[in-house]
Amino acid sequence: DIMSGIILFDIETTNLKANFGHILCFGYKELGSKRTKVLSISDYPSAFKKDPTNDYLLCKDIAKVLSYADAWVTWYGIRFDVPFIQTRLLSHGLPTIPNTPHIDGWRTARYKMCLNNNRLATVQSFLELPDAKTAICPKNWRRAISGHKPSIKYVRDHCKYDVLVLEQAYEKIRPLVVNHPNLNLLNKTEKCCSYCGSKNLRYKGEVIAHTRIYDRYHCLDCNSYPRARSAKKILIPEIRSA
């Protein structure tokens, strides 16, 4: 399933360390799409029947999805999801996924918000998002780890809601994201919001950088403050003789 654009994703694993555990599920969707898809280790019947811990085929498909994305959105993915996936790919002798612009909502919550903790469930509750993360039943989780198919389906459903909540949280905190991928470049135009691609912009003064001045805009759709891609003025430092 080759997808471009901004891809939101989440993984569920059997352990916090990739040399002791494997991937159970991988949930993902393209930003703005109505379809949320979840791949699980049990989706590969012949391999699963032979070894319910072998995530080779699952990892291979995960790499296909993520390798063509323009940007990723995760929650704590910089420190867990991506390193775990890369390690599992290496363990199977598969090519790793390329370095891709990565928006980590956990990092934005930690450094740009002031909550009692930075978990996705906390942000979901605080922002009163439409969907909610589901509770984890330890008994079902243990069964899923052992290869119990009904329990793996339970984990799949949990993963799906994680992705849905992730998208909703991202859309709310997007104006706070530092170094957000510039959608002007993806859309090949300067006339849209660099955060969300909207053309519903209002002029909001100027941004003064070290050597350049840019027009600044307020996006009335995502509430961010993008700047123009091209500078309106370049400041040349004065060079004084000794």
C-alpha positions as CSV (number, residue, x, y, z in Angstrom):
1,D,0.0,0.0,0.0
2,I,2.1,2.9,-1.3
3,M,0.9,6.2,0.2
4,S,2.4,9.7,0.0
5,G,1.5,12.9,1.9
6,I,1.5,13.0,5.8
7,I,1.1,9.6,7.3
8,L,0.0,9.1,10.9
9,F,0.9,5.8,12.5
10,D,1.3,3.8,15.7
11,I,2.6,0.4,16.6
12,E,1.8,-2.2,19.3
13,T,4.6,-4.5,20.4
14,T,5.2,-7.4,22.7
15,N,8.1,-5.7,24.5
16,L,9.6,-2.2,24.9
17,K,12.9,-3.5,23.4
18,A,13.1,-4.7,19.8
19,N,15.7,-7.4,20.5
20,F,13.3,-9.1,23.0
21,G,10.0,-8.4,21.3
22,H,8.2,-8.1,18.0
23,I,5.5,-6.0,16.4
24,L,1.9,-7.1,16.8
25,C,0.1,-4.3,14.9
26,F,0.7,-1.3,12.8
27,G,-2.1,1.3,12.4
28,Y,-1.9,4.1,9.9
29,K,-3.8,6.6,7.8
30,E,-3.1,9.5,5.5
31,L,-3.9,12.8,7.0
32,G,-7.4,13.9,6.0
33,S,-8.3,10.4,4.7
34,K,-11.4,8.6,6.0
35,R,-9.7,5.2,5.9
36,T,-7.7,4.0,8.9
37,K,-5.9,0.7,8.3
38,V,-4.4,-1.7,10.7
39,L,-2.0,-4.5,9.8
40,S,-1.3,-7.3,12.3
41,I,1.0,-10.2,12.5
42,S,-1.9,-12.6,12.1
43,D,-2.7,-11.1,8.6
44,Y,-0.1,-13.5,7.2
45,P,-1.7,-16.9,7.9
46,S,1.0,-19.3,6.6
47,A,3.9,-17.5,8.4
48,F,1.8,-16.9,11.5
49,K,0.8,-20.6,11.7
50,K,4.4,-21.6,11.5
51,D,5.7,-19.0,14.0
52,P,3.4,-16.5,15.6
53,T,6.3,-14.4,16.7
54,N,7.8,-13.9,13.2
55,D,7.0,-10.3,12.1
56,Y,9.1,-10.4,8.9
57,L,6.2,-9.9,6.5
58,L,4.6,-7.3,8.7
59,C,7.8,-5.3,8.9
60,K,8.2,-5.6,5.2
61,D,4.8,-4.0,4.6
62,I,5.4,-1.4,7.3
63,A,8.5,-0.3,5.4
64,K,6.5,0.0,2.1
65,V,3.9,2.3,3.8
66,L,6.4,4.6,5.5
67,S,9.1,4.8,2.8
68,Y,7.0,6.9,0.4
69,A,5.5,9.3,3.0
70,D,6.3,13.0,2.7
71,A,6.2,13.3,6.5
72,W,5.3,11.1,9.6
73,V,3.1,12.0,12.6
74,T,3.5,9.9,15.8
75,W,3.2,10.2,19.5
76,Y,6.5,9.4,21.2
77,G,7.5,7.9,17.8
78,I,10.9,9.5,17.6
79,R,12.0,7.7,20.8
80,F,10.0,4.4,20.4
81,D,8.0,3.6,17.2
82,V,10.6,4.5,14.6
83,P,13.7,3.0,16.4
84,F,11.7,-0.2,17.1
85,I,10.7,-0.5,13.5
86,Q,14.2,0.2,12.3
87,T,15.6,-2.4,14.7
88,R,13.1,-5.1,13.6
89,L,13.9,-4.4,9.9
90,L,17.6,-4.8,10.7
91,S,16.9,-8.1,12.5
92,H,15.3,-9.5,9.4
93,G,18.0,-8.2,7.0
94,L,15.5,-5.8,5.4
95,P,16.4,-2.2,4.2
96,T,15.6,0.4,6.8
97,I,13.1,3.2,6.2
98,P,14.5,6.5,5.0
99,N,15.0,9.5,7.3
100,T,11.7,11.5,6.8
101,P,10.4,14.7,8.3
102,H,8.9,13.5,11.6
103,I,6.3,15.4,13.7
104,D,6.2,13.9,17.2
105,G,3.1,15.1,19.2
106,W,4.7,14.0,22.5
107,R,7.6,16.3,21.9
108,T,5.3,19.2,21.1
109,A,3.2,18.6,24.2
110,R,6.3,18.4,26.4
111,Y,8.0,21.5,25.2
112,K,5.1,23.7,24.1
113,M,2.4,22.9,26.5
114,C,2.1,22.6,30.3
115,L,0.2,19.5,31.3
116,N,0.6,17.1,34.3
117,N,2.0,14.6,31.8
118,N,2.5,14.4,28.0
119,R,0.6,11.2,27.2
120,L,-1.8,11.1,24.3
121,A,-4.7,10.1,26.6
122,T,-4.0,13.2,28.7
123,V,-4.0,15.5,25.7
124,Q,-7.2,13.8,24.4
125,S,-9.0,14.4,27.6
126,F,-7.8,18.0,28.0
127,L,-8.8,18.9,24.5
128,E,-12.0,16.9,24.6
129,L,-11.4,15.2,21.3
130,P,-14.2,13.3,19.6
131,D,-12.5,9.9,20.0
132,A,-10.8,8.3,23.0
133,K,-8.0,5.8,23.5
134,T,-9.3,2.4,24.6
135,A,-8.4,0.8,27.9
136,I,-5.8,-2.1,27.8
137,C,-6.9,-5.4,29.4
138,P,-3.7,-7.2,30.6
139,K,-5.3,-10.6,30.1
140,N,-6.1,-9.9,26.5
141,W,-2.7,-8.4,26.0
142,R,-0.9,-11.5,27.3
143,R,-3.0,-13.7,25.1
144,A,-2.2,-11.5,22.1
145,I,1.5,-11.9,22.8
146,S,1.1,-15.7,22.8
147,G,-0.6,-15.6,19.4
148,H,-4.3,-15.8,20.4
149,K,-6.1,-14.4,17.3
150,P,-9.2,-13.0,19.1
151,S,-6.9,-11.1,21.4
152,I,-4.8,-9.8,18.5
153,K,-8.0,-8.4,17.1
154,Y,-8.5,-6.6,20.4
155,V,-5.1,-5.1,20.0
156,R,-5.9,-4.1,16.4
157,D,-9.0,-2.2,17.6
158,H,-6.9,-0.5,20.3
159,C,-4.3,0.5,17.7
160,K,-7.0,1.9,15.4
161,Y,-8.3,4.3,18.0
162,D,-4.8,5.4,18.9
163,V,-4.3,6.5,15.3
164,L,-7.7,8.3,15.2
165,V,-6.9,10.2,18.4
166,L,-3.4,10.9,17.2
167,E,-4.8,12.7,14.1
168,Q,-7.3,14.7,16.2
169,A,-4.6,15.8,18.7
170,Y,-2.2,16.7,15.9
171,E,-4.8,18.9,14.2
172,K,-5.3,20.8,17.5
173,I,-1.6,21.2,18.5
174,R,-0.3,21.7,14.9
175,P,0.3,25.5,15.4
176,L,2.8,24.7,18.2
177,V,4.9,22.3,16.1
178,V,8.5,23.5,15.6
179,N,10.0,22.9,12.2
180,H,6.8,21.6,10.7
181,P,7.3,20.3,7.1
182,N,6.5,23.1,4.7
183,L,3.4,22.2,2.7
184,N,4.1,25.1,0.3
185,L,6.9,22.8,-1.0
186,L,4.7,19.7,-1.2
187,N,1.9,21.7,-2.9
188,K,4.4,23.5,-5.1
189,T,2.9,26.9,-4.3
190,E,3.5,29.8,-2.0
191,K,-0.1,30.7,-1.7
192,C,-1.1,28.2,1.0
193,C,-0.5,27.7,4.7
194,S,2.8,25.9,5.2
195,Y,1.2,23.9,8.1
196,C,-2.1,22.6,6.7
197,G,-2.2,23.7,3.0
198,S,-5.2,26.0,3.4
199,K,-5.4,29.2,1.3
200,N,-7.5,30.9,4.0
201,L,-4.8,33.3,5.1
202,R,-4.7,36.8,6.6
203,Y,-1.7,39.1,6.6
204,K,-0.2,39.4,10.1
205,G,2.8,41.7,9.8
206,E,6.4,40.6,9.4
207,V,8.9,38.1,10.7
208,I,12.4,39.4,11.2
209,A,15.1,36.7,10.9
210,H,18.9,37.3,11.2
211,T,19.4,38.6,7.7
212,R,15.9,38.5,6.1
213,I,12.4,39.9,6.6
214,Y,9.4,37.8,5.7
215,D,5.7,38.5,5.5
216,R,3.7,36.6,8.2
217,Y,0.2,35.3,7.9
218,H,-2.5,33.9,10.2
219,C,-4.2,30.7,8.9
220,L,-7.9,31.0,9.7
221,D,-8.3,27.2,9.4
222,C,-5.6,25.7,11.5
223,N,-4.7,28.8,13.6
224,S,-1.0,28.7,12.8
225,Y,1.2,31.6,11.8
226,P,3.2,30.7,8.7
227,R,5.6,33.0,6.9
228,A,6.1,33.6,3.2
229,R,8.6,31.3,1.6
230,S,10.5,34.1,-0.1
231,A,12.1,37.0,1.8
232,K,10.7,40.5,1.1
233,K,14.0,42.1,2.2
234,I,17.6,40.9,2.7
235,L,19.7,42.7,5.3
236,I,23.3,42.9,4.4
237,P,25.6,43.3,7.5
238,E,27.7,46.4,7.4
239,I,31.4,45.5,7.0
240,R,33.7,47.9,8.9
241,S,37.4,48.2,8.2
242,A,39.8,47.5,11.0
